Short mmCIF file of C-alpha atoms in Angstrom, two decimals:
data_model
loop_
_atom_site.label_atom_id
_atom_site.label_comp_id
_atom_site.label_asym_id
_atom_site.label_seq_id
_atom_site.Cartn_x
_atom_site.Cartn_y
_atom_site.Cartn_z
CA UNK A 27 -129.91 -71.16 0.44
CA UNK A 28 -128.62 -67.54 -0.70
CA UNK A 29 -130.02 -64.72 -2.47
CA UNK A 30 -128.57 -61.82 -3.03
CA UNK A 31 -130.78 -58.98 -1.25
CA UNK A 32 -130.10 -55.52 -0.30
CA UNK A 33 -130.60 -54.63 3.92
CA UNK A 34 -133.82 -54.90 5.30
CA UNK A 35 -135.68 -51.89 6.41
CA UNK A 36 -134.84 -52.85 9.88
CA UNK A 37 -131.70 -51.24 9.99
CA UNK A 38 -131.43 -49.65 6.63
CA UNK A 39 -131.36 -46.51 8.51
CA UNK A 40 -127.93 -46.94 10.12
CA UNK A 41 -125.68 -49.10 7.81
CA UNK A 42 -125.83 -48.98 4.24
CA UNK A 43 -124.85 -51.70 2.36
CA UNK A 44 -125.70 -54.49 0.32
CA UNK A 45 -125.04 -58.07 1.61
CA UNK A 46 -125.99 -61.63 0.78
CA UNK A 47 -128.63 -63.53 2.57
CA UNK A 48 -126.53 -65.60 5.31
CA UNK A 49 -127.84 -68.94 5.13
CA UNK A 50 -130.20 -70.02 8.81
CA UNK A 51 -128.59 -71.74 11.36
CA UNK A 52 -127.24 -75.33 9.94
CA UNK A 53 -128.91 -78.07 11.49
CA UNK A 54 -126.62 -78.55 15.24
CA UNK A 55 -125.61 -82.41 15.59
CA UNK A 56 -127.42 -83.32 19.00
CA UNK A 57 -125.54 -85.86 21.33
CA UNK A 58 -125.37 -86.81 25.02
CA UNK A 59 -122.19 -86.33 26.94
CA UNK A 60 -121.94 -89.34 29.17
CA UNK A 61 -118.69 -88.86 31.17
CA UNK A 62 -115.84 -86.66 31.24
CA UNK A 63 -114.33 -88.24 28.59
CA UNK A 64 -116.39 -87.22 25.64
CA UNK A 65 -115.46 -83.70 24.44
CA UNK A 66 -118.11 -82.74 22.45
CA UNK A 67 -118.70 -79.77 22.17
CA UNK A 68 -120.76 -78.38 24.84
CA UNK A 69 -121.75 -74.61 25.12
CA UNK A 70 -124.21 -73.32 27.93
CA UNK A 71 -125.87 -76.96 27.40
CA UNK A 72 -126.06 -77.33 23.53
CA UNK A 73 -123.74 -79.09 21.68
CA UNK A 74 -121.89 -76.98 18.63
CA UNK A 75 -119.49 -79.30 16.76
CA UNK A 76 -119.16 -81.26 13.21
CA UNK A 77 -120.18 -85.07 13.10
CA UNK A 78 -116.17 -85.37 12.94
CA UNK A 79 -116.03 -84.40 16.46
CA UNK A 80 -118.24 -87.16 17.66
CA UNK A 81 -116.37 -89.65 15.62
CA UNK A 82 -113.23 -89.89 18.20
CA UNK A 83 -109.57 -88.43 18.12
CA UNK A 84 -108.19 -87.93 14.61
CA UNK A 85 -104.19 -87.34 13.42
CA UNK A 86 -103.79 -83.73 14.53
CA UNK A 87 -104.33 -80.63 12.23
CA UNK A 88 -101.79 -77.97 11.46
CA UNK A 89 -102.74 -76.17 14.93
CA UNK A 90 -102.66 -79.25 17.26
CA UNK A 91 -106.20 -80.32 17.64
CA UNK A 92 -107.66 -84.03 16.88
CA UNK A 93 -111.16 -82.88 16.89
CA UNK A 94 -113.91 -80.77 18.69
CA UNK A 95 -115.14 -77.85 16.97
CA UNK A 96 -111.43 -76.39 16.77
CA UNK A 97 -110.61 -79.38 14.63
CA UNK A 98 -109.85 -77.30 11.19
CA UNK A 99 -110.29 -79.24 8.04
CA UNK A 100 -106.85 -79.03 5.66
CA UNK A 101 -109.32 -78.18 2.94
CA UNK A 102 -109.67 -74.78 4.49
CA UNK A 103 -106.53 -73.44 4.03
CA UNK A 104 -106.82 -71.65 1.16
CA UNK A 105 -103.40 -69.28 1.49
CA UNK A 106 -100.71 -70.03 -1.09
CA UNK A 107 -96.93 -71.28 -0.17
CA UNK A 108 -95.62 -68.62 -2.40
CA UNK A 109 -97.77 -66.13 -0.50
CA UNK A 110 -97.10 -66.91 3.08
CA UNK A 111 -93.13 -67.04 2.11
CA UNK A 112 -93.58 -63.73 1.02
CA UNK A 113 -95.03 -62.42 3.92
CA UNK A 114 -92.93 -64.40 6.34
CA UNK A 115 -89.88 -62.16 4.65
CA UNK A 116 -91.87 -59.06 5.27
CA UNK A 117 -92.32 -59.77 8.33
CA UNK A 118 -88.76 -60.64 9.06
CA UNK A 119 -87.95 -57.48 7.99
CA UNK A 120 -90.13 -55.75 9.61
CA UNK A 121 -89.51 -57.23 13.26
CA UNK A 122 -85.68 -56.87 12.75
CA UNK A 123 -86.41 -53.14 12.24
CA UNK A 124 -89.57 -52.55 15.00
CA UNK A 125 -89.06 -49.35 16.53
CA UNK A 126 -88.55 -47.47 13.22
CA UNK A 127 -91.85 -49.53 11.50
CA UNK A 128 -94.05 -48.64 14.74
CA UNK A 129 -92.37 -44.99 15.07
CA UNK A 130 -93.00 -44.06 11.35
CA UNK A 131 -95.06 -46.86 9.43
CA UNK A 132 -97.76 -48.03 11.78
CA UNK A 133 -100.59 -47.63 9.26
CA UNK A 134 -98.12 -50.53 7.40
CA UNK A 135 -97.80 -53.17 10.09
CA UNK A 136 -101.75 -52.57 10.92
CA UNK A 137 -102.35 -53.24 7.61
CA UNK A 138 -100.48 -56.77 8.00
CA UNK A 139 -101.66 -57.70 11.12
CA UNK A 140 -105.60 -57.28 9.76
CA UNK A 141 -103.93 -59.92 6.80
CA UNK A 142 -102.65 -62.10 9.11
CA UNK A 143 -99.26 -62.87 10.82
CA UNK A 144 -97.88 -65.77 8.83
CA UNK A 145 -97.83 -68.59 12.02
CA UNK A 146 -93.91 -69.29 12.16
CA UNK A 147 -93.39 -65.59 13.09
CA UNK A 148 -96.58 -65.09 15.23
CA UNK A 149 -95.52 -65.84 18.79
CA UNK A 150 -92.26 -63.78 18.09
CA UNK A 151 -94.65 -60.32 16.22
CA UNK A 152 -97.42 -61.40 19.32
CA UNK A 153 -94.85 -60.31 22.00
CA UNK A 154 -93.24 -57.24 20.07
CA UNK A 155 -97.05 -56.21 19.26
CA UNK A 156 -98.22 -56.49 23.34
CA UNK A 157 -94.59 -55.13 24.74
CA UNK A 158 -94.31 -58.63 26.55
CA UNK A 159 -90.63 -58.85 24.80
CA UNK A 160 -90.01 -55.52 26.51
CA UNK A 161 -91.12 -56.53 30.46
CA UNK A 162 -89.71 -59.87 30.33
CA UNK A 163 -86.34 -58.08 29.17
CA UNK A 164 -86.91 -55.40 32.38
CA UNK A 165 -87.66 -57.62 34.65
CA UNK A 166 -85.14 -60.87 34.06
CA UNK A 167 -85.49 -63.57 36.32
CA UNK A 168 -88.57 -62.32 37.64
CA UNK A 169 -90.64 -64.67 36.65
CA UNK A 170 -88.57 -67.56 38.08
CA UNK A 171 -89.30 -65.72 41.24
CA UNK A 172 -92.72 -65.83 41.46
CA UNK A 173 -92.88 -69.51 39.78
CA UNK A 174 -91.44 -70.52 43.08
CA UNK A 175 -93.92 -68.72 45.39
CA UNK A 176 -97.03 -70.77 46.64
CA UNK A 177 -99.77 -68.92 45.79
CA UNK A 178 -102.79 -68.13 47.58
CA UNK A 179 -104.65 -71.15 48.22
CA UNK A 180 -107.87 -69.61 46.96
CA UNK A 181 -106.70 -69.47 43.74
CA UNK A 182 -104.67 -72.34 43.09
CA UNK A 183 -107.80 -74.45 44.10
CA UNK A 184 -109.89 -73.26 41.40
CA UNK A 185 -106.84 -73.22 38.88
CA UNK A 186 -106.49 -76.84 39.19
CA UNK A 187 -110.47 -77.28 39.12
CA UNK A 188 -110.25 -75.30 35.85
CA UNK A 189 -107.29 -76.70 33.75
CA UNK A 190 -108.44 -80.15 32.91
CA UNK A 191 -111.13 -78.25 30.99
CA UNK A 192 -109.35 -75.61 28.39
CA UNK A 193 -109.25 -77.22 24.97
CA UNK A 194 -108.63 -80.90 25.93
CA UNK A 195 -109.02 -81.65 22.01
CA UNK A 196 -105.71 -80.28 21.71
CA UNK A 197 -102.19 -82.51 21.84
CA UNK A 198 -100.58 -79.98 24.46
CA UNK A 199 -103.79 -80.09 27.32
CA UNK A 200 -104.89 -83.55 26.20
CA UNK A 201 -103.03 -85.44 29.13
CA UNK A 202 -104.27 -84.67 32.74
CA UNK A 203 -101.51 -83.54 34.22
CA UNK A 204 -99.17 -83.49 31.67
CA UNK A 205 -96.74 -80.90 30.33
CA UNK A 206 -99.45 -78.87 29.06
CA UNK A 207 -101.53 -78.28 32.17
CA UNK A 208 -98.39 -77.97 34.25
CA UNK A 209 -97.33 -75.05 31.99
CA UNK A 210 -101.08 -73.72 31.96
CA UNK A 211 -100.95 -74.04 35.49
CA UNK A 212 -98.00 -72.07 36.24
CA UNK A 213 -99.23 -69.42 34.08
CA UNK A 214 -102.20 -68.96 35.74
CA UNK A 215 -100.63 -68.99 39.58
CA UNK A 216 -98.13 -66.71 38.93
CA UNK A 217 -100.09 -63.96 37.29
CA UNK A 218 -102.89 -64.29 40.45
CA UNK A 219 -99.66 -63.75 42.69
CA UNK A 220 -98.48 -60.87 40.34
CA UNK A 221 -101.83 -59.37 40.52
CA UNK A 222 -102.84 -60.10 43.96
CA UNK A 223 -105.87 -57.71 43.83
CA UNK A 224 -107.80 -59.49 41.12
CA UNK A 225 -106.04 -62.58 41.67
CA UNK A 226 -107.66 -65.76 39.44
CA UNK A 227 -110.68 -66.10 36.72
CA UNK A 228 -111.73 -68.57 34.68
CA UNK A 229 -111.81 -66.55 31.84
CA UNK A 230 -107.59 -66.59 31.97
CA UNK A 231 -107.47 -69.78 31.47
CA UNK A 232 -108.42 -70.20 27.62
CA UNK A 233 -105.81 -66.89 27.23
CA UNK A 234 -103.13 -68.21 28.87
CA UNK A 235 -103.77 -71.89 27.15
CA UNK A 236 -103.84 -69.87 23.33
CA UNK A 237 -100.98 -68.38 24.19
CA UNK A 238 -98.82 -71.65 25.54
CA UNK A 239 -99.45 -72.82 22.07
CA UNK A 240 -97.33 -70.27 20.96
CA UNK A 241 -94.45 -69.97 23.41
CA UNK A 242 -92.88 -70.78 25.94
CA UNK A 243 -94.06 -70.55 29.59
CA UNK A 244 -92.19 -67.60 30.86
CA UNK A 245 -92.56 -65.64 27.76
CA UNK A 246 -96.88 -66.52 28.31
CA UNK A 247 -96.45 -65.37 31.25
CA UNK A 248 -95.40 -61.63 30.61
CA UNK A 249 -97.54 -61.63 27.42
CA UNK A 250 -100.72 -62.30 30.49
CA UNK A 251 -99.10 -59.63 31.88
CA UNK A 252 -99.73 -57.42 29.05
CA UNK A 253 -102.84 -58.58 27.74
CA UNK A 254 -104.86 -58.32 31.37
CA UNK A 255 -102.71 -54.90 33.00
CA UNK A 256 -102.57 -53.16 29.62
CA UNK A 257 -105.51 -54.44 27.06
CA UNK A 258 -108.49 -55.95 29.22
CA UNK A 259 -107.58 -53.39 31.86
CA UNK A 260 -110.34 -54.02 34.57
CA UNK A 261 -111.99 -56.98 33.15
CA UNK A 262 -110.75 -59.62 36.20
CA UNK A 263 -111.07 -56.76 38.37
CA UNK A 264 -113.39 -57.65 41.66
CA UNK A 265 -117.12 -56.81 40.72
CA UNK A 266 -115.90 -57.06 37.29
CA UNK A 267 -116.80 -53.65 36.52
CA UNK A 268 -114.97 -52.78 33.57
CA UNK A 269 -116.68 -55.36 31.46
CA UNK A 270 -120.25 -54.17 33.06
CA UNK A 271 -119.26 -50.79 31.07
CA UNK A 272 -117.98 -51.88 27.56
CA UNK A 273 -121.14 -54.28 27.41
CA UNK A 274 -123.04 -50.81 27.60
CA UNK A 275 -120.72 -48.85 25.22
CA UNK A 276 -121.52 -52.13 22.70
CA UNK A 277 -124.83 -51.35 23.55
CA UNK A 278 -124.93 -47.67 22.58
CA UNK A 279 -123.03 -48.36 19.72
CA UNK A 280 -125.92 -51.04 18.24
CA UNK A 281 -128.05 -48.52 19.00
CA UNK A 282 -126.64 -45.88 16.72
CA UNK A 283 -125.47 -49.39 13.68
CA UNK A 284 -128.36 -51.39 13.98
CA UNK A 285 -131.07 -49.88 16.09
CA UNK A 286 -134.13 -52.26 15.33
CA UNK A 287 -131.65 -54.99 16.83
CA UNK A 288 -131.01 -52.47 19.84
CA UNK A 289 -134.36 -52.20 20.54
CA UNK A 290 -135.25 -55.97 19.98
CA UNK A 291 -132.43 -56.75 22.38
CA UNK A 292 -133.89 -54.19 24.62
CA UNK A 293 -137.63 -55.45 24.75
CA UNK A 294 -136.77 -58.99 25.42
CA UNK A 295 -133.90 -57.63 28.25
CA UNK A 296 -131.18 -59.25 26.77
CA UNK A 297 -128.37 -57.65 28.89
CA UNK A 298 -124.91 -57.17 27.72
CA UNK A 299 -123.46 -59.25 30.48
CA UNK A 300 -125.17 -62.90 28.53
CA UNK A 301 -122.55 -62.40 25.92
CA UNK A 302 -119.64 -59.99 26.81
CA UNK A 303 -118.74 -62.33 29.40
CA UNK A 304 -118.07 -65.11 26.58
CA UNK A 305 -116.96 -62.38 23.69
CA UNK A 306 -115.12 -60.03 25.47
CA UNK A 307 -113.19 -61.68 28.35
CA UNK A 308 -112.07 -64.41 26.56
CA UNK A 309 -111.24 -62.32 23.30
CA UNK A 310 -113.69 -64.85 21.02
CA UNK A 311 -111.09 -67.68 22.02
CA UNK A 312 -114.10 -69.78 23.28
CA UNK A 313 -116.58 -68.55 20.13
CA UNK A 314 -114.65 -68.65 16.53
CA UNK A 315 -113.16 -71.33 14.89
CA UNK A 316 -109.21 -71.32 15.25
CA UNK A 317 -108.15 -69.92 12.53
CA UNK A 318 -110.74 -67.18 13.20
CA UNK A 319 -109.09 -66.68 16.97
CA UNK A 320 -105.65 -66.50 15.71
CA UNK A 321 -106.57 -63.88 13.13
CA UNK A 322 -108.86 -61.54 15.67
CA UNK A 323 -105.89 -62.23 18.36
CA UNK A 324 -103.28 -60.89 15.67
CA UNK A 325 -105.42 -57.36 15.00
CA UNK A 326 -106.57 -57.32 18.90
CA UNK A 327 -102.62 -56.63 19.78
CA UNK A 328 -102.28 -54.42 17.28
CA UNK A 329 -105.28 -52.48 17.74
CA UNK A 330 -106.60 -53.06 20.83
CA UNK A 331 -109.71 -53.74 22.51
CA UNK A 332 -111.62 -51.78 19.92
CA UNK A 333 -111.24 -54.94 17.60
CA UNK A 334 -113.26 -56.83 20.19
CA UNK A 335 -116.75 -54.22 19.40
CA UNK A 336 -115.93 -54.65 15.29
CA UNK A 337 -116.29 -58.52 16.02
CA UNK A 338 -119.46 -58.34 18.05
CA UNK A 339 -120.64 -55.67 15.62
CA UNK A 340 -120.77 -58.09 13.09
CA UNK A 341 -122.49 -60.27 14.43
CA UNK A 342 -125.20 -58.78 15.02
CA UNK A 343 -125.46 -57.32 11.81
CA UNK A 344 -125.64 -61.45 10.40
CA UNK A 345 -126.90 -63.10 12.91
CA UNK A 346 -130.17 -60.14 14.31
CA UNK A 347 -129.65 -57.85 11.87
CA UNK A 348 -132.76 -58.56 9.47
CA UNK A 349 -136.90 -58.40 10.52
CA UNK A 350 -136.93 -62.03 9.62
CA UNK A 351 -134.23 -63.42 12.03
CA UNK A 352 -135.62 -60.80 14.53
CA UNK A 353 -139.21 -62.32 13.93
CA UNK A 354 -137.85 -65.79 14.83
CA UNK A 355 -136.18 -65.06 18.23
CA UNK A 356 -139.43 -63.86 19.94
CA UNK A 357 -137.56 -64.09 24.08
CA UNK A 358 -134.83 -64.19 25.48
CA UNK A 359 -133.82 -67.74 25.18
CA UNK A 360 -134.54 -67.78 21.29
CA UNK A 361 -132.13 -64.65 20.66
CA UNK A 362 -129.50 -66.18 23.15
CA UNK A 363 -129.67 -69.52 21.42
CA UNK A 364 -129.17 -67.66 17.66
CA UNK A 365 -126.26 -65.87 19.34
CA UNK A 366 -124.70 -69.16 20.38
CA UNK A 367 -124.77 -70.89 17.45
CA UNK A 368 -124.34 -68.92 14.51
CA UNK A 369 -123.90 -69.77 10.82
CA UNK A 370 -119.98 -71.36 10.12
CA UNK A 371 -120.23 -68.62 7.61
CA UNK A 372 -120.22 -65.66 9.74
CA UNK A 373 -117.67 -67.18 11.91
CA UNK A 374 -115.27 -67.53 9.05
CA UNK A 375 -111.77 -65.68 9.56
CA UNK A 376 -111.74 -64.27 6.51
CA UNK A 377 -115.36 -62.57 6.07
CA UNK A 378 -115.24 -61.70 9.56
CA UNK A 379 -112.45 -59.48 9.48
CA UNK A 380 -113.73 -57.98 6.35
CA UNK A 381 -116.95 -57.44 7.43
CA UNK A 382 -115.23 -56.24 10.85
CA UNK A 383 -113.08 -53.81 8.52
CA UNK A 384 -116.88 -52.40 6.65
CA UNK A 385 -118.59 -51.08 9.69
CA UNK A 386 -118.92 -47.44 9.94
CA UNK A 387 -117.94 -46.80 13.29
CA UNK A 388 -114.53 -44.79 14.30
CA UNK A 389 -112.45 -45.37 17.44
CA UNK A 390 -114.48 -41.22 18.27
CA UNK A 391 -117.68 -42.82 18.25
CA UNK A 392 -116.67 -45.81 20.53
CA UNK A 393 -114.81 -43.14 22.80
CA UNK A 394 -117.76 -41.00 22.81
CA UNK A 395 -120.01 -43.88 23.81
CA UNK A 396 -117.13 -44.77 26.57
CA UNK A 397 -117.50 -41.49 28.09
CA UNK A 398 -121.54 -41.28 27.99
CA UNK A 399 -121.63 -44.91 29.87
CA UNK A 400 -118.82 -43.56 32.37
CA UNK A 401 -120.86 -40.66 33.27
CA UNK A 402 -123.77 -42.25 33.41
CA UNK A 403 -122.55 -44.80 35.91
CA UNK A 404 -120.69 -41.78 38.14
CA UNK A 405 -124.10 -40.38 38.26
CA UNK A 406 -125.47 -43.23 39.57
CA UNK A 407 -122.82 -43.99 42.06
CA UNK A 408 -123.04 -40.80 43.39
CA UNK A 409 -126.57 -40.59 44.04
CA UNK A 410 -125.79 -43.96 45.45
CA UNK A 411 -123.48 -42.44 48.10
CA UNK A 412 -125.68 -40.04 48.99
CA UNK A 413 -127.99 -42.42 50.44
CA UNK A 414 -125.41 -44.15 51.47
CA UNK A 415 -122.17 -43.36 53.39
CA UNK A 416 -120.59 -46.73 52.58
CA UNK A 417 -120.40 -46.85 49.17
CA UNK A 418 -118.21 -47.53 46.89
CA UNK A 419 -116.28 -44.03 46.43
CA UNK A 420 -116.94 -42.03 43.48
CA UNK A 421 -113.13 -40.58 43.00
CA UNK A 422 -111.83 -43.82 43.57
CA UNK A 423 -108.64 -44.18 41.24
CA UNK A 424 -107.69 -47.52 41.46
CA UNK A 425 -110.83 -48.48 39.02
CA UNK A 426 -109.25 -48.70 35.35
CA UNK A 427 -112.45 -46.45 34.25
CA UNK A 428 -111.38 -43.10 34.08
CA UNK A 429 -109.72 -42.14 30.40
CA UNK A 430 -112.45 -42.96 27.57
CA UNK A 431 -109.50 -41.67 24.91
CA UNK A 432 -106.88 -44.33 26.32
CA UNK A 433 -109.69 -46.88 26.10
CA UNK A 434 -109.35 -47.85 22.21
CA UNK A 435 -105.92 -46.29 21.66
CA UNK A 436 -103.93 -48.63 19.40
CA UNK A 437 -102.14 -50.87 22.47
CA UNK A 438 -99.23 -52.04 20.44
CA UNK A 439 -98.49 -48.19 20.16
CA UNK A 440 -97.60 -47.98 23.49
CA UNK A 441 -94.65 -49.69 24.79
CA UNK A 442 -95.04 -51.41 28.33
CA UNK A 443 -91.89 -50.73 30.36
CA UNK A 444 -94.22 -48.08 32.40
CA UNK A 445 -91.46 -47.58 35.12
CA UNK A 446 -93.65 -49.80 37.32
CA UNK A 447 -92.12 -52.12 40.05
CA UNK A 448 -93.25 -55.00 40.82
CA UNK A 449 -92.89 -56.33 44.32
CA UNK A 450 -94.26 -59.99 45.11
CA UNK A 451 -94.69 -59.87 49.03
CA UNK A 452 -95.68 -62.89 51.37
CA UNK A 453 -98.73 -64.69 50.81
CA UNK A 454 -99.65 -63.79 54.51
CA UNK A 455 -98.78 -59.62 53.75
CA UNK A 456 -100.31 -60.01 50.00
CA UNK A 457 -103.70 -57.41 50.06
CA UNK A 458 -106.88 -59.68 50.34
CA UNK A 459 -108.73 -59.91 47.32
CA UNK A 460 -112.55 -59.78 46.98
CA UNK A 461 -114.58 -62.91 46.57
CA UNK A 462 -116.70 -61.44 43.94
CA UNK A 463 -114.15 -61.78 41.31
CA UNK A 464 -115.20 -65.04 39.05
CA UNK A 465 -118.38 -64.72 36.87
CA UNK A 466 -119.98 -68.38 36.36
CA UNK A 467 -118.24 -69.28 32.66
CA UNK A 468 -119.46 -72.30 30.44
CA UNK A 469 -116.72 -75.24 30.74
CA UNK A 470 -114.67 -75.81 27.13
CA UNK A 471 -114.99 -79.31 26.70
CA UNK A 472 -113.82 -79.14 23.20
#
């Protein structure tokens, strides 16, 4: 059922526009999952998935998957052949020229990245976008280097706990052990032995598996490198700080967009960490159909991790943004459970990055929020080590916290080859990393 109706009073205040009633929640297809073997698809204990992923394996789709809620229907593709060619020749032309296109006609390749890299060209534009192209270039051979190290046992325990699980609908990760997981697996080691200090979390895994999809191992590798050291900069990071403070800056910001939904969230203590965790740390791999990840992935390496607040943004505004749907989630599990399983509309690539694209909020007003939640949590630190000696230190630089400008810069804008060296030392010398890394993540069984 739609109507067309203007915003309710609830947040009339802060966004004004006129929308169209997003139809409720479609009924969810309830099943049991009896063994490892059936992939439904299972999120924090409730199953979100079509009837067509309970029927069994089909032939695969244009992405690779035979079913599971990734399974995408060729009915959906709406984009013309004459189109796409079109763009694949812009594109051509534009990668062949990149430094003059990013020096002097950014707004231009933002502008096609927000309209989609066509696929044929999107693991090549993914790697000029993130500077991956650039670091595997600097550092040749490197990452044969580090494929051949061990690892710390730690982490290559839970890496091979984790692998069987990322997208097992999909040909490449379908086979236990095969080609697929080996690849996924190497990914995943050799960035924990790059990045010794954070080392291994589960929410790499679905990354690293998106971006095997794409490309080879070696060049997944370097784009991990870019995507955790340069975009998620402090997300993996023991205590997993970072993350603790852009959940608050998305909460400021709802406060300012949508404050009735604020202040609902707020009552029933809905903290950030229930759904940045999934959102924000897994870039909405785990949470939006695929064509829906592939588009949000192409304008998060363009834009950066500003792109990630637009999405969640959204929806709220569809999914909590009205009295009625507010009405209807009276607790916490009720407004968690909407969250989880909202309408295939909303999720849809190509209203969501419109809708994304409508929101009245600047990369100033996420900066300014950046720096209120950064002072607020110095302030609180510091009182903290005045009661006590042992705290963590206030002026401590090694937490990727300090530059609220730098935070939603546009990433692709900056070109990695940062003059850092990177030096792989023995697994016994390697600096001990913290065992409060890994936050509990749902499994993807589909």
């Amino acid at each position: 059922m739609t109507e067309a109706s203007s915003m309710s009073a609830t947040n009339s205040g802060s966004v004004e526009v006129t929308m169209n009633d997003i139809e409720d929640d479609k009924f969810e297809v309830a099943s049991t999952v009896d063994s490892d073997d059936d992939y439904n698809s299972v999120y924090n204990g409730s199953i979100r998935g079509s009837v067509s992923s309970l029927n069994g394996p089909r032939p695969p789709d244009r992405y690779g998957f035979t079913g599971g809620k990734q399974y995408t229907e060729e009915n959906n593709i709406s984009l013309p052949v004459d189109v796409l060619r079109k763009r694949e020749l812009k594109w051509l032309e534009m990668l062949d020229n990149w430094d003059p296109w990013m020096n002097k006609r950014f707004r231009k390749v933002k502008q096609r990245c927000r309209k989609g890299i066509p696929p044929a060209l999107r693991a090549r534009a993914w790697q000029y976008l993130s500077g991956s192209k650039a670091l595997m270039e600097k550092y040749k051979g490197k990452f044969d280097e580090i494929d051949a190290m061990p690892g710390n046992p730690r982490w290559v325990d839970e890496i091979e706990r984790d692998i069987h699980r990322q997208f097992p609908w999909h040909e490449m990760f379908a086979e236990r052990g095969g080609y697929g997981q080996q690849d996924l697996y190497r990914v995943l080691k050799a960035y924990s032995i790059h990045n010794p200090k954070d080392g291994y979390c589960q929410a790499q895994a679905p990354i690293a598996a998106v971006l095997l999809m794409h490309m080879p191992v070696e060049q997944a590798f370097w784009m991990m490198v870019s995507i955790c050291d340069k975009y998620l900069v402090g997300y993996f990071s023991p205590g997993l700080e970072a993350i603790q403070v852009d959940g608050d800056v998305l909460f400021g910001l709802l406060r300012r967009v949508l404050p009735y939904t604020y202040k609902h969230l707020k009552k029933w203590k809905v903290d950030p960490m229930l759904y940045t965790t999934e959102w924000f740390m897994c870039v909405y791999v785990r949470t939006l159909p695929w064509g829906s990840v592939l588009r949000v992935m192409d304008m998060f390496l363009c834009e950066g991790v500003k792109v990630l607040f637009r999405i969640a943004l959204v929806f709220f505004r569809y999914t909590l943004g009205r009295a009625d749907q507010l009405a209807r989630c009276q607790g916490l599990y009720e407004t968690m459970d909407r969250l989880r399983n909202m309408s295939d509309r909303i999720l849809e690539e190509e209203f969501l990055v419109r809708e994304s694209l409508k929101l009245r909020i600047a990369e100033k007003d996420m900066e300014r929020e950046h720096a209120i939640q950064l002072s607020k949590r110095r302030a609180k630190r510091s009182k903290s080590e005045d009661n006590s000696p042992s705290s963590i230190d206030t002026h401590d630089t090694s937490m990727p916290l300090a530059d609220s400008k730098q935070r939603f810069r546009n990433r692709s804008r900056e070109f990695l080859g940062e003059n850092r060296s990177f030096e792989y030392l023995p697994e016994s010398k390697s600096q001990e990393v913290s065992a409060t890394n890994d936050v509990a993540m749902p499994d993807v069984s589909s």
